[in-house]
GROMACS .gro file of C-alpha atoms in nm:
model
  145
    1UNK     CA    1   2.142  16.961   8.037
    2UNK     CA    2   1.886  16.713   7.920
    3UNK     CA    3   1.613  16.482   8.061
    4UNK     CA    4   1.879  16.202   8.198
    5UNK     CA    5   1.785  15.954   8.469
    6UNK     CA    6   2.073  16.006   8.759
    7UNK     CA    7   1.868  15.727   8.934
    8UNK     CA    8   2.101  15.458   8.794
    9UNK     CA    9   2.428  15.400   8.782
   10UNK     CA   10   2.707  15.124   8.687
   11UNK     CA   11   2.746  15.013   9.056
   12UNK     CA   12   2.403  15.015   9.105
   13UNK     CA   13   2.159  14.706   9.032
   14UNK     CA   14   1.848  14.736   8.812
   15UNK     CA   15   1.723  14.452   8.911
   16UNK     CA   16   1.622  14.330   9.296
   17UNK     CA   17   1.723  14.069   9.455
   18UNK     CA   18   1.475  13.766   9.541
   19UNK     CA   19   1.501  13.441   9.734
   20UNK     CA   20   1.291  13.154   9.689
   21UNK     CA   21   1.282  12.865   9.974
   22UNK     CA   22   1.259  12.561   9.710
   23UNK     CA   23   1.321  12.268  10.013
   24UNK     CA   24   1.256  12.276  10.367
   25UNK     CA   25   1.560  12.144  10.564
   26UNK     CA   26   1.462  11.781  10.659
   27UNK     CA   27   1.612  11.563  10.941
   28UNK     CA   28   1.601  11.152  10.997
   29UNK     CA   29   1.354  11.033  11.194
   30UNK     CA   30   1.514  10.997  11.541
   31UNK     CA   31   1.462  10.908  11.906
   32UNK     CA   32   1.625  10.994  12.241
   33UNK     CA   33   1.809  10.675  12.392
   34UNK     CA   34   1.895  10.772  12.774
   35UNK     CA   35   1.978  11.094  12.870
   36UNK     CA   36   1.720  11.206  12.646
   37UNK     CA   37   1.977  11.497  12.492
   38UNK     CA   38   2.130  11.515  12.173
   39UNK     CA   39   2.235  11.649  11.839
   40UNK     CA   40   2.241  11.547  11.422
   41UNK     CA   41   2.414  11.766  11.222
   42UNK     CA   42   2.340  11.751  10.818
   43UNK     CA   43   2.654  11.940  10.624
   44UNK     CA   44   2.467  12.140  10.339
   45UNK     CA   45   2.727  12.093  10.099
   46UNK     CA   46   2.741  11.687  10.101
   47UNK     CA   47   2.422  11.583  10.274
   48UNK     CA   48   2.551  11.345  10.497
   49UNK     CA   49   2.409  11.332  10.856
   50UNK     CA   50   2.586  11.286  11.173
   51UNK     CA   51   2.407  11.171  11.503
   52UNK     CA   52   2.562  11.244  11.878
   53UNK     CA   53   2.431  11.173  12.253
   54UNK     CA   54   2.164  11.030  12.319
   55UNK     CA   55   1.972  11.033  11.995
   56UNK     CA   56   1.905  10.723  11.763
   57UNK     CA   57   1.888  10.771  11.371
   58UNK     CA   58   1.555  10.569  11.273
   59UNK     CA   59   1.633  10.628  10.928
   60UNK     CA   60   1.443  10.838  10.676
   61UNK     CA   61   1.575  11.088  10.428
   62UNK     CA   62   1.773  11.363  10.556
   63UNK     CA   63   1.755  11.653  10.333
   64UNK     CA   64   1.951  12.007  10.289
   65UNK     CA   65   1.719  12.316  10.264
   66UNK     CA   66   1.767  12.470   9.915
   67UNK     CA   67   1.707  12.878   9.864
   68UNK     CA   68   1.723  13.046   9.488
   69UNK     CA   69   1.845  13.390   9.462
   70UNK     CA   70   1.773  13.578   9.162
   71UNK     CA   71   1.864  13.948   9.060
   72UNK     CA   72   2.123  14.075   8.807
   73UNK     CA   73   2.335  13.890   8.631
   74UNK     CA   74   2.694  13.858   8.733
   75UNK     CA   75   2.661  14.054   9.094
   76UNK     CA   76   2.838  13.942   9.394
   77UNK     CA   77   2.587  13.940   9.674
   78UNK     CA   78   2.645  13.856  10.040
   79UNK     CA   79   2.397  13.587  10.212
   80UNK     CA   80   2.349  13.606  10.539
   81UNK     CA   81   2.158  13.304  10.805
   82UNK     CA   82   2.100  13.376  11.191
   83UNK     CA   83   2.369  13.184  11.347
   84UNK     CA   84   2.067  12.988  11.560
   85UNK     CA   85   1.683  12.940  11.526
   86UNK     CA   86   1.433  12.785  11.819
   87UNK     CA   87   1.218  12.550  11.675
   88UNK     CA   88   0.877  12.427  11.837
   89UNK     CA   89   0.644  12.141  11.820
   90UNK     CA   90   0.302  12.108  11.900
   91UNK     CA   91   0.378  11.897  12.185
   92UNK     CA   92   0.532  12.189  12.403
   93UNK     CA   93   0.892  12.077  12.295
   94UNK     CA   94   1.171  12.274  12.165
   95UNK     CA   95   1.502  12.249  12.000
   96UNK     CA   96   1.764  12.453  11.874
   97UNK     CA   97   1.912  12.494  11.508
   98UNK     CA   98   2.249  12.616  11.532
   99UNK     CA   99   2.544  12.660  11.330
  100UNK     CA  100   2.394  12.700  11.008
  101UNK     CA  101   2.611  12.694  10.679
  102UNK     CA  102   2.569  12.731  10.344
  103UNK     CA  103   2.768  12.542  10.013
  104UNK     CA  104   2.803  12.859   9.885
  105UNK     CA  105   3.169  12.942   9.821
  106UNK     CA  106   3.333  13.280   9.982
  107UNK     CA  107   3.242  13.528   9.702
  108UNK     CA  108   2.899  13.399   9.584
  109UNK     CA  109   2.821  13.603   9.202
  110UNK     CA  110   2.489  13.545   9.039
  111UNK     CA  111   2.490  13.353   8.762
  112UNK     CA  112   2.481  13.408   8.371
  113UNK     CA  113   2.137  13.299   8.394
  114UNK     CA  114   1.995  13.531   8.682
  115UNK     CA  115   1.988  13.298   8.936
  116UNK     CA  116   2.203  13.152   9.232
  117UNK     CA  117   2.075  12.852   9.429
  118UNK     CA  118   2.228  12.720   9.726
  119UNK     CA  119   2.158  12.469   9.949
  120UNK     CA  120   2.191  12.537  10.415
  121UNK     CA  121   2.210  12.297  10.690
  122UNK     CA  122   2.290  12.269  11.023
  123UNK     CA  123   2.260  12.113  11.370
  124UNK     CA  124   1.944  12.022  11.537
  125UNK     CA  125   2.000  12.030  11.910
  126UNK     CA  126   1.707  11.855  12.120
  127UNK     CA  127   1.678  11.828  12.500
  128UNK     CA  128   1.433  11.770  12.728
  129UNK     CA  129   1.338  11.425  12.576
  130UNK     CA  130   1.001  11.565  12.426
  131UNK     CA  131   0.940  11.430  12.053
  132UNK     CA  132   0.767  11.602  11.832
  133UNK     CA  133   0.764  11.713  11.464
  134UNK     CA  134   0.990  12.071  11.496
  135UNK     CA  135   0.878  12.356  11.307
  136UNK     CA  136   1.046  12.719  11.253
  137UNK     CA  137   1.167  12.956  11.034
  138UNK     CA  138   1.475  13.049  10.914
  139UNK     CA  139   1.498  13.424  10.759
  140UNK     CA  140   1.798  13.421  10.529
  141UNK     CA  141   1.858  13.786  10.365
  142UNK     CA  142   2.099  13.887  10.056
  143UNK     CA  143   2.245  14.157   9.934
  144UNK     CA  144   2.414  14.268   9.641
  145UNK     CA  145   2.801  14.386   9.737
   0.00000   0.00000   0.00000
């Protein structure tokens, strides 16, 4: 028997996986109208913004969060986002991110190049009719399969 490294093998990756955050997921500017309750949802795929309850769109650019995963070229990996996130401003207000998505489609590979970026969304949930700019983070982990 010689001197051969058993610490790799053809299932196993020789390269780690990293993600990058390249773009913060931005909302419109909005306000509460009424009930002071409401929701916008942003679908991270298309962009496009919907607005329910009692919020107002102002206007403003909406914009998907966008994450870059690089590792070995050609691995599936699995991506994984909390389904919700609490968000804070420095008002004393809160609101809830929920139902986050990706555009990434069922079996996600890394590409030719090394690298897989993707963009997430969800919906913004406010209550309590306290404005505010909302700030949190959303830990998004990956794996190869």
């Amino acid at each position: 028997m010689g001197d051969e490294d058993q610490s790799g093998s053809a299932n196993q990756p020789q390269i780690p996986l990293r993600i990058s955050i390249e773009a913060d997921i931005r909302f419109n500017r909005l306000a509460f109208a009424g009930a002071g309750a409401g929701e916008v949802q942003i679908d991270p795929a298309s962009g496009s913004t919907r607005t329910d309850g009692g919020l107002v769109d102002l206007g403003g650019l909406a914009l998907t969060g966008s994450a870059r995963i690089t590792g070995e070229p050609g691995r599936a990996v699995r991506v994984d986002l909390p389904h919700s996130i609490r968000l804070t401003s420095q008002t004393g207000g809160h609101a809830d991110l929920v139902s986050l998505q990706t555009s990434l489609s069922p079996s996600p590979r890394i590409g030719p190049d090394g690298t897989l970026v993707f963009s997430f969304a969800g919906t913004l949930k406010v209550s309590g009719g306290i404005g505010g700019h909302y700030r949190g983070r959303i830990p998004i982990t990956a794996e190869y399969e």
